[in-house]
Every structure is written in C-alpha cells, then in structure tokens.
C-alpha cells in the first residue's frame, strides 16, 4: 500500500503554547484515516500544517515519498491536498458551475470564459460525487450537504489525492450523512486518501480504516479499526474498541489539579428549571448551583454550554423555563440586569468580549462598576487607580501598571483583567467560560487557585471548560451537556473516561446518562 | 507620568495640528491683508461657530463608532421651525428658541430610536433623516418662504459683542467646555470610547450601550438646534437651506482633529483645533491678494490636503505599532 502523506515528528508552538509536540502521522492511498482528540488536542493545528496554513517548527513532511521542505497553501494545492471544511467556502450568489470554474479553470485568451466547457466539467464532477445538483443553480439555494458535495467536486476536479474532511457531518441529517458516507467510500475506492475528523465515534467505526488519537499535542497512538466495512452506524452500546478509543482520548493519568475540592455546598444560589431556547438549540435544561460550589460543565464545542451562559447573563432571551436566584424567580433581559442581580460572566472570547484591548487595564477593571465607583457619573481617577492596583496585586496581574493597555498583556494576564472586572462587581454567581483557554501553565494554575478561593468565600461558580482535567479537578459537581441539554451529572473527581463518554454520547459506565438521539 | 502609547500618539497628533494652526496664523499674518485685525478675528469666530457646534457634538457620535449625517438638515429644520414659531405662532423669540431646542432633541431622538431599537446602521439611518429633515424644512416653507425681521435683541446673538467678543462665541465656549468635561471627565465619555473600540465588548461589560448611543444622538440634535439659532441670528433670516453641507464640514473637522472614524480614539480639544485650522485657512485665503478671487475653491482643496496629511501622519506610526504587536501571538507564515 503506497504512502500518500508522511509527517515525522512535527512540532508547532504559538508563543509559550506548544500545540504539537512531535506528532507523526501517515496516510495511505485508498484509506480513511480518522483523527480524534478532545478540543484543543492539536487536531486543527495538525490540519493546518497539512494544508500549508501553518509551517511546522520542526519535523518533516513527505508527500508521495518526496520531501517537501516548505509547504505553503499554494504548494499543498499543487500536490493535490484539499480540505473540506464544516462551513463550505463557496460564493453564494454564483452558480455551481461558476463556483467550480473559478476554482479550477485557467482563463482563456483575453480572460474569456468558455461557458460550455465550464458547464460540462461541472456536470461531470458532480456526477463523480454522485450529486444530483443542477450546475446552473445558485449556491445560495443549495442545502449545506449539497454545498459540501460541490466542495468535494472541486477537490476532485483539482486532482486531489489527499482530502481532509473537518467534521463534515456536524450539520447534516442522518440521510445526508449516509449520502456523504457513500461519497467518501467512493473516493476511497478511487485510491484517494481521506483524513476524517469527527467527534462521533459511530461514524469512525462506520468509515475509518485507521484512527490516530491526539492528546495535548501528542499522538497517543494509531490503531486499525475493526469492522471497518461494517455499515451499521446505529449500533447501540459500546464495543471494546469504543472503550479503548475513549481511554486513548482522555489518557490514564488521574487529573491532578492543586486546589482540593471543597466539600459542602451551601444554600442553592442558582436554580434553572426546564430552560429552553429554540433559536440557540437549547432545551429542557435543569441545573442548580449552590453557594460555595463549583459546578463544572463538560461537553463538546457546540453542545450548548456557551449558549446557556448567554441566557444566564441576559445576552439572549430564553423562550421557556424558569430561573431562580437565591430562591427568587428572576428574568434577565440584558447584561446590565444580570450585573444588578449579582451575576458575572467571564466570556470565552477574551479578546473580543472579555477585555477591551485598546483601553488601559484600569478602565477595563472598573467597566462593570461605573455606578458604584463613579457616583454622579464623574470619573474619579484616584478611586479607579486604587481599585485597579488592588486587583492587580490580588490576582497577580503582570502589567506595567494600571495604565497599561489591555492588548499589551499576555493571554493569561488579560484573562485575569477580565476576571478582575467581574470580581469588582462582587457577584453572587460567577460564570466562567473557558477561563484558561490559551493561557500558559503558570497562569492557569493561578487562575485555578483564584477560582477555588472565590468558591470558598461563598461564591457560586459555574465553570464551563473543554479542558477535561480542569473540570474534573476543579468541580464539586460535573454537568455534561450534549445536543443542547444536560445529559448527565457526575460527582467531582469522577473518572475522566466516563465523563468523556457522556460528552461523546456513549452510555458507558456509571453516571445517570440519559439517552439522547437528537440530530443537530 | 507614564502615558500609554495610544495617548502619546494622540498628543502628537494634536501637537502637529496646533503647529499647523500656528503656521497658518504666521503665514496669513504676513501674506494676508488685514488678517490679524480684531475685526477679522471676530469674523473668523462668527463664521465658524455653527460648524464648530456641530463638530463638538459630532465628536462623541464618531467616538462611539457612529456617524450623524443629519445634523446639517436638523439645523435647517430647526431654523425654519424657529421662524415659524416666532412669526406665525406668535411666541416670544426666547420661548421659540427653547421650543426649538426641544425640536432638535426630538430629531436626534428619531435617529437614536432607529439606531438603537431597530439596530440599523447609523450611516443609513442618518442618511435617511438627512433627506427627511431637509425635506420637512422645505415643505414647511414651500421652498421659498423665508423668515426675516427678527427683533434686535435676538439678532444681537449673531451680530453683537459681549465684553468685546462676539456674542455667539460665548455660547460656543460654554458648549465646548461642557463637551470636554462630558467626554474626558465622565462615565459617558468613557462608555462612548469603550463602545467605539468594541461595541460587543461594551455590552458584555454591562454598559448601557443603547442608552449611551441614544444620548449622543439626542445631544447632537439639541446642539444642532442651538446652531440653528445662532445661524438665524447671524444672517437675520431663516430659510430651508440653512446649514446645507455643514454635516460634512463638521465630520471633516472631527476627523482632522484626530478622532478615529472607526471610533474609540479622539479628543474634544483635537476637534476644536480641527475646526480652527479649517476656519483660519478659509478666511486667510480670502485675505491674500493672490488667492482672494478663488478662496472658496482653494480652501476646499487645501482642507482635503490637510486631512490626508493629518491622517497619513497618524497612520504611519500606527502601522509600525501594529506590525510589532502582530508578531506576538500566532505567526501564520514566516
């Protein structure tokens, strides 16, 4: 079997964060090679290395046995590497044939377009991917899976021998999935190598020949998949191989995070009952957080955790269900109302929502407490400065001073500024959304200590995190979200494997995992 | 004091503008005929008060990342309604003036409502009301009616002097001081700046984004009405075409004064320097024999040159800063 692509000991760092730590990976002709890993395990970085978007710091890339010294996106294209993203990148106002033509054709003399040839190429390519799509239809009128097929047709037309598919089924219905599987199998039969990324284990067992699992930027193993030809994705119940895979993904080491969990939560601070929001795909969420308690929220990206936080902070209205705060029913219509109720939200996207990068950190830290520290709307620079200086020393923010511009700080310190802004409001409920994402190790453990201290002081904390060891190590209780609702609760310090299985929708081991089969 | 780089850059922009202004004074003082006489200086002030007032209230709108193209039309509508209330409504001019301020506030409120509740882009909304308000003014006067023969006590506002200084200059200075305090010393200014830098970020910080934007537009409308009053008092007549094109003159002064059209960055004193630089240039050219006959065209042209130079002067250091900071987190390509 010939080797299409070979990566050897590839490393890639972004500042202090090492995204890939010596990953080796190979793809053979005519195979589907699945790439699996938790959020942040390094899958995206690896894909970007393969498509030439990122240059590796170290390591070798060979395509069809030839060493490629520097792989750029253009070079990748010439070598027949194509990537099908979750969201197809087509021109919505052009027709299918035009979209395919723009990607593939060289223009004739004087930039003339050969319409007849263009249409014929499009028809032929669409037939090859088994799509019944009118080449003259505008792309805007196509469904998402049809657009994906057009993307695949483009890849084929460009002579791609290596096709990367990044969660191609994330927005597809079951029948659409089946159709796509058919196309993938057809490509495989033609000798194309496919790198297939998905969180859905059943797809991997239905399609893949081999699986490589990434964890923390390292490849923890490549395994052959049994029953690769088995075409029964509805198989319920885990097989031994599924268990093995989950084991590989979460690793064996027990999550060790310094601060020990506190034990006794106090009175209920937040109580959410049957909360739903159809526009964001949330339904039937019931959750309680006690004073002094850290409730961790695990789940995959897109499971609805940030959306829940948005509702609780008044950024999006819920359309059903009740929220109670300290025993009183509340409606939260805007972030302002949330702040007034004592709810604070440290958002996931720190650079866009957490900190105003262009403004001094003192301004950022007082932004949620204008009324309190600037009564009568007049700015009081002394009061502001002293508050900022206290927060800087309390949280150990590394900055030149209160006048330092937010954007000049490192990620971890920006996160502390974002946290400081909300601690200044003296919240009763603190919602943290990925508080340590993109933060270096030192700042991460400092943030963990701060979170634990706040809980010990009686704050109710909802900790949303895709970092499973973080959730396991920090939380007194763990809620797992999947498909827009909470599917399971686990006690703090639960087995990583069990929690991961619940997040992936596999009913393994203990836990009160509710069955759910919601299409996305 | 250890100033952050952005503030330092801003200072530099304003310093440059001050130097330009001084250069204008020196040049026209030598080359111009009767440029430096008290009468001519008073003249410059009188002619720039309305555009200056509009620029002062345009500044917070732009600072918050928006724009208001309707202020010139608001001025026209307010001038006409003021005349109507006084002549046909039989009101004392003082009462009519107060009512006119209310009308201006309402006009600003219409903009605010459309922008904050319907979430339409300020450019589109105020482009619409730019036509709407002017259209209303023309409908009220049937395009031809003009209000004249105002009482001398009123005309004093536009032509008289208090302590040797043009009467409307006192109004302008009061508004300028108030705006400076509002922008640089209160939470309003702080919020406008935050919204200008990051509207979503400001919302996530719990700032009352809608109310702050609305306030800026209502303020713009109110002060446009005030400008309508000084305008009418200066010319002694109120017509539907009052203040035509003033919105662009005000925006030019604001941008020349160092306020970023993308919001977040800017100062009231910068805006004042911008107003002064343009006003002195226009007047000076009409005092130099060589340029006297086509001062209008030349001042437009030179204002454009000034604007481009001022912006390029700001963009070059910023480009270096950006380039340096871009290196830092995730280099995409070597």
Short mmCIF file of N, CA and C in Angstrom, two decimals, chain A residues 201-293:
data_model
loop_
_atom_site.label_atom_id
_atom_site.label_comp_id
_atom_site.label_asym_id
_atom_site.label_seq_id
_atom_site.Cartn_x
_atom_site.Cartn_y
_atom_site.Cartn_z
N UNK A 201 -18.16 8.84 17.38
CA UNK A 201 -17.47 7.57 17.31
C UNK A 201 -18.14 6.62 16.33
N UNK A 202 -19.47 6.68 16.24
CA UNK A 202 -20.14 5.71 15.37
C UNK A 202 -19.74 5.93 13.92
N UNK A 203 -19.48 7.20 13.53
CA UNK A 203 -19.03 7.45 12.16
C UNK A 203 -17.66 6.86 11.93
N UNK A 204 -16.83 6.99 12.94
CA UNK A 204 -15.47 6.49 12.79
C UNK A 204 -15.49 4.98 12.61
N UNK A 205 -16.37 4.33 13.35
CA UNK A 205 -16.44 2.88 13.20
C UNK A 205 -17.09 2.48 11.89
N UNK A 206 -17.93 3.35 11.38
CA UNK A 206 -18.57 3.01 10.11
C UNK A 206 -17.63 3.23 8.93
N UNK A 207 -16.74 4.21 9.04
CA UNK A 207 -15.99 4.64 7.86
C UNK A 207 -14.50 4.33 7.89
N UNK A 208 -13.90 4.47 9.08
CA UNK A 208 -12.44 4.59 9.09
C UNK A 208 -11.74 3.24 9.00
N UNK A 209 -10.57 3.25 8.37
CA UNK A 209 -9.70 2.09 8.36
C UNK A 209 -8.73 2.15 9.54
N UNK A 210 -8.25 3.37 9.81
CA UNK A 210 -7.35 3.55 10.95
C UNK A 210 -7.76 4.81 11.71
N UNK A 211 -7.35 4.86 12.96
CA UNK A 211 -7.63 6.03 13.78
C UNK A 211 -6.34 6.48 14.44
N UNK A 212 -6.09 7.79 14.42
CA UNK A 212 -5.00 8.33 15.22
C UNK A 212 -5.62 9.24 16.27
N UNK A 213 -5.20 9.06 17.51
CA UNK A 213 -5.74 9.87 18.59
C UNK A 213 -4.68 10.87 19.04
N UNK A 214 -5.08 12.13 19.11
CA UNK A 214 -4.19 13.18 19.61
C UNK A 214 -4.63 13.56 21.01
N UNK A 215 -3.63 13.80 21.86
CA UNK A 215 -3.96 14.33 23.18
C UNK A 215 -2.85 15.31 23.58
N UNK A 216 -3.23 16.50 23.98
CA UNK A 216 -2.25 17.53 24.40
C UNK A 216 -1.12 17.69 23.40
N UNK A 217 -1.46 17.68 22.13
CA UNK A 217 -0.44 17.93 21.12
C UNK A 217 0.45 16.75 20.81
N UNK A 218 0.11 15.58 21.34
CA UNK A 218 0.91 14.41 21.05
C UNK A 218 0.03 13.32 20.46
N UNK A 219 0.62 12.52 19.61
CA UNK A 219 -0.11 11.38 19.10
C UNK A 219 0.01 10.25 20.11
N UNK A 220 -1.13 9.79 20.62
CA UNK A 220 -1.06 8.73 21.63
C UNK A 220 -1.29 7.36 21.02
N UNK A 221 -1.41 7.32 19.70
CA UNK A 221 -1.49 6.01 19.10
C UNK A 221 -2.29 6.00 17.82
N UNK A 222 -1.89 5.11 16.92
CA UNK A 222 -2.64 4.89 15.70
C UNK A 222 -3.06 3.43 15.71
N UNK A 223 -4.35 3.18 15.53
CA UNK A 223 -4.86 1.82 15.59
C UNK A 223 -5.69 1.51 14.36
N UNK A 224 -5.66 0.26 13.97
CA UNK A 224 -6.56 -0.18 12.93
C UNK A 224 -7.96 -0.33 13.53
N UNK A 225 -8.96 -0.07 12.72
CA UNK A 225 -10.32 -0.18 13.23
C UNK A 225 -10.90 -1.49 12.72
N UNK A 226 -11.41 -2.27 13.63
CA UNK A 226 -12.07 -3.50 13.21
C UNK A 226 -13.43 -3.17 12.62
N UNK A 227 -13.93 -4.09 11.84
CA UNK A 227 -15.26 -3.93 11.24
C UNK A 227 -15.36 -2.65 10.43
N UNK A 228 -14.28 -2.31 9.78
CA UNK A 228 -14.30 -1.06 9.04
C UNK A 228 -15.38 -1.07 7.97
N UNK A 229 -15.67 -2.24 7.45
CA UNK A 229 -16.68 -2.28 6.41
C UNK A 229 -18.09 -2.36 7.00
N UNK A 230 -18.15 -2.57 8.30
CA UNK A 230 -19.48 -2.65 8.93
C UNK A 230 -20.25 -1.36 8.66
N UNK A 231 -21.39 -1.50 8.08
CA UNK A 231 -22.12 -0.29 7.69
C UNK A 231 -23.33 -0.09 8.59
N UNK A 232 -23.13 -0.30 9.88
CA UNK A 232 -24.27 -0.16 10.78
C UNK A 232 -23.95 0.90 11.82
N UNK A 233 -24.11 2.17 11.45
CA UNK A 233 -23.75 3.24 12.38
C UNK A 233 -24.73 3.35 13.54
N UNK A 234 -25.86 2.67 13.47
CA UNK A 234 -26.84 2.80 14.54
C UNK A 234 -26.58 1.83 15.68
N UNK A 235 -25.51 1.05 15.52
CA UNK A 235 -25.17 0.09 16.56
C UNK A 235 -25.19 0.77 17.93
N UNK A 236 -25.97 0.24 18.82
CA UNK A 236 -26.02 0.84 20.15
C UNK A 236 -25.07 0.10 21.06
N UNK A 237 -24.75 0.70 22.17
CA UNK A 237 -23.89 0.04 23.15
C UNK A 237 -22.45 0.04 22.68
N UNK A 238 -21.56 0.19 23.59
CA UNK A 238 -20.15 0.30 23.23
C UNK A 238 -19.53 -1.07 22.93
N UNK A 239 -18.61 -1.07 22.02
CA UNK A 239 -17.81 -2.26 21.83
C UNK A 239 -16.51 -2.05 22.57
N UNK A 240 -15.75 -3.05 22.62
CA UNK A 240 -14.47 -2.96 23.29
C UNK A 240 -13.62 -1.86 22.67
N UNK A 241 -13.66 -1.79 21.35
CA UNK A 241 -12.84 -0.80 20.67
C UNK A 241 -13.28 0.62 21.01
N UNK A 242 -14.56 0.83 21.17
CA UNK A 242 -15.00 2.17 21.55
C UNK A 242 -14.45 2.55 22.91
N UNK A 243 -14.50 1.61 23.83
CA UNK A 243 -13.93 1.86 25.14
C UNK A 243 -12.45 2.18 25.06
N UNK A 244 -11.78 1.42 24.24
CA UNK A 244 -10.34 1.66 24.07
C UNK A 244 -10.07 3.07 23.55
N UNK A 245 -10.89 3.44 22.58
CA UNK A 245 -10.71 4.76 21.98
C UNK A 245 -10.90 5.86 23.01
N UNK A 246 -11.95 5.76 23.78
CA UNK A 246 -12.21 6.78 24.80
C UNK A 246 -11.05 6.82 25.78
N UNK A 247 -10.58 5.63 26.14
CA UNK A 247 -9.43 5.54 27.02
C UNK A 247 -8.23 6.30 26.44
N UNK A 248 -8.01 6.09 25.14
CA UNK A 248 -6.90 6.77 24.49
C UNK A 248 -7.08 8.29 24.52
N UNK A 249 -8.31 8.72 24.29
CA UNK A 249 -8.55 10.16 24.20
C UNK A 249 -8.33 10.87 25.52
N UNK A 250 -8.75 10.29 26.62
CA UNK A 250 -8.65 11.02 27.89
C UNK A 250 -7.37 10.67 28.63
N UNK A 251 -6.75 9.57 28.28
CA UNK A 251 -5.50 9.22 28.94
C UNK A 251 -5.74 8.54 30.26
N UNK A 252 -4.68 8.02 30.80
CA UNK A 252 -4.82 7.25 32.01
C UNK A 252 -4.58 8.08 33.26
N UNK A 253 -3.77 9.08 33.12
CA UNK A 253 -3.36 9.78 34.33
C UNK A 253 -4.55 10.46 34.99
N UNK A 254 -4.59 10.34 36.31
CA UNK A 254 -5.67 10.97 37.06
C UNK A 254 -5.42 12.48 37.03
N UNK A 255 -6.49 13.22 36.78
CA UNK A 255 -6.34 14.66 36.72
C UNK A 255 -5.83 15.16 38.05
N UNK A 256 -4.72 15.86 38.02
CA UNK A 256 -4.18 16.36 39.28
C UNK A 256 -4.11 17.87 39.21
N UNK A 257 -5.02 18.50 39.87
CA UNK A 257 -5.02 19.96 39.91
C UNK A 257 -4.93 20.35 41.36
N UNK A 258 -4.04 21.29 41.64
CA UNK A 258 -3.65 21.56 43.01
C UNK A 258 -4.78 21.76 44.01
N UNK A 259 -5.68 22.76 43.77
CA UNK A 259 -6.58 23.07 44.87
C UNK A 259 -7.54 21.91 45.12
N UNK A 260 -7.63 21.42 46.34
CA UNK A 260 -8.55 20.33 46.61
C UNK A 260 -9.99 20.83 46.62
N UNK A 261 -10.92 20.03 46.11
CA UNK A 261 -12.31 20.48 46.08
C UNK A 261 -12.85 20.68 47.48
N UNK A 262 -13.62 21.71 47.65
CA UNK A 262 -14.30 21.88 48.93
C UNK A 262 -15.44 20.87 48.97
N UNK A 263 -16.00 20.65 50.11
CA UNK A 263 -16.94 19.55 50.23
C UNK A 263 -18.39 19.95 50.40
N UNK A 264 -18.64 20.99 51.15
CA UNK A 264 -20.05 21.24 51.45
C UNK A 264 -20.58 22.50 50.76
N UNK A 265 -21.38 22.32 49.73
CA UNK A 265 -22.03 23.48 49.14
C UNK A 265 -23.11 24.00 50.07
N UNK A 266 -23.33 25.30 50.03
CA UNK A 266 -24.33 25.90 50.90
C UNK A 266 -25.69 25.93 50.23
N UNK A 267 -26.45 26.96 50.55
CA UNK A 267 -27.80 27.08 50.01
C UNK A 267 -27.74 27.22 48.50
N UNK A 268 -28.83 26.90 47.84
CA UNK A 268 -28.89 26.99 46.39
C UNK A 268 -28.86 28.45 45.97
N UNK A 269 -27.92 28.80 45.11
CA UNK A 269 -27.86 30.18 44.61
C UNK A 269 -28.59 30.28 43.28
N UNK A 270 -28.22 29.42 42.35
CA UNK A 270 -28.87 29.44 41.04
C UNK A 270 -29.68 28.17 40.87
N UNK A 271 -30.91 28.36 40.42
CA UNK A 271 -31.73 27.20 40.11
C UNK A 271 -32.39 27.44 38.76
N UNK A 272 -32.10 26.56 37.83
CA UNK A 272 -32.65 26.69 36.49
C UNK A 272 -33.56 25.49 36.25
N UNK A 273 -34.78 25.77 35.80
CA UNK A 273 -35.71 24.65 35.58
C UNK A 273 -36.26 24.65 34.16
N UNK A 274 -36.05 23.55 33.47
CA UNK A 274 -36.61 23.30 32.14
C UNK A 274 -36.39 24.48 31.19
N UNK A 275 -35.20 25.04 31.25
CA UNK A 275 -34.88 26.20 30.42
C UNK A 275 -34.69 25.77 28.96
N UNK A 276 -35.21 26.56 28.06
CA UNK A 276 -35.04 26.24 26.64
C UNK A 276 -34.93 27.51 25.82
N UNK A 277 -34.33 27.37 24.68
CA UNK A 277 -34.22 28.49 23.75
C UNK A 277 -34.07 27.88 22.37
N UNK A 278 -35.14 27.93 21.59
CA UNK A 278 -35.11 27.20 20.33
C UNK A 278 -34.13 27.81 19.34
N UNK A 279 -33.99 29.16 19.37
CA UNK A 279 -33.10 29.79 18.38
C UNK A 279 -31.66 29.34 18.59
N UNK A 280 -31.30 28.95 19.82
CA UNK A 280 -29.93 28.50 20.06
C UNK A 280 -29.86 27.00 20.27
N UNK A 281 -30.97 26.32 20.06
CA UNK A 281 -30.96 24.86 20.15
C UNK A 281 -30.84 24.31 21.56
N UNK A 282 -31.27 25.10 22.55
CA UNK A 282 -31.24 24.61 23.92
C UNK A 282 -32.61 24.11 24.32
N UNK A 283 -32.65 23.04 25.12
CA UNK A 283 -33.95 22.57 25.56
C UNK A 283 -33.82 21.91 26.93
N UNK A 284 -34.83 22.14 27.73
CA UNK A 284 -35.05 21.34 28.91
C UNK A 284 -33.83 21.27 29.83
N UNK A 285 -33.25 22.41 30.15
CA UNK A 285 -32.06 22.41 30.99
C UNK A 285 -32.46 22.64 32.44
N UNK A 286 -32.08 21.73 33.30
CA UNK A 286 -32.35 21.87 34.73
C UNK A 286 -31.02 21.75 35.46
N UNK A 287 -30.76 22.72 36.31
CA UNK A 287 -29.42 22.81 36.90
C UNK A 287 -29.49 23.62 38.18
N UNK A 288 -28.71 23.22 39.18
CA UNK A 288 -28.61 24.02 40.40
C UNK A 288 -27.14 24.25 40.73
N UNK A 289 -26.86 25.43 41.24
CA UNK A 289 -25.51 25.72 41.72
C UNK A 289 -25.65 26.31 43.12
N UNK A 290 -24.96 25.72 44.09
CA UNK A 290 -25.06 26.20 45.46
C UNK A 290 -24.00 27.25 45.76
N UNK A 291 -24.19 28.01 46.84
CA UNK A 291 -23.14 28.94 47.25
C UNK A 291 -21.92 28.13 47.64
N UNK A 292 -20.78 28.61 47.27
CA UNK A 292 -19.54 27.91 47.60
C UNK A 292 -19.30 26.68 46.77
N UNK A 293 -20.12 26.46 45.75
CA UNK A 293 -19.97 25.26 44.95
C UNK A 293 -19.43 25.61 43.56
#
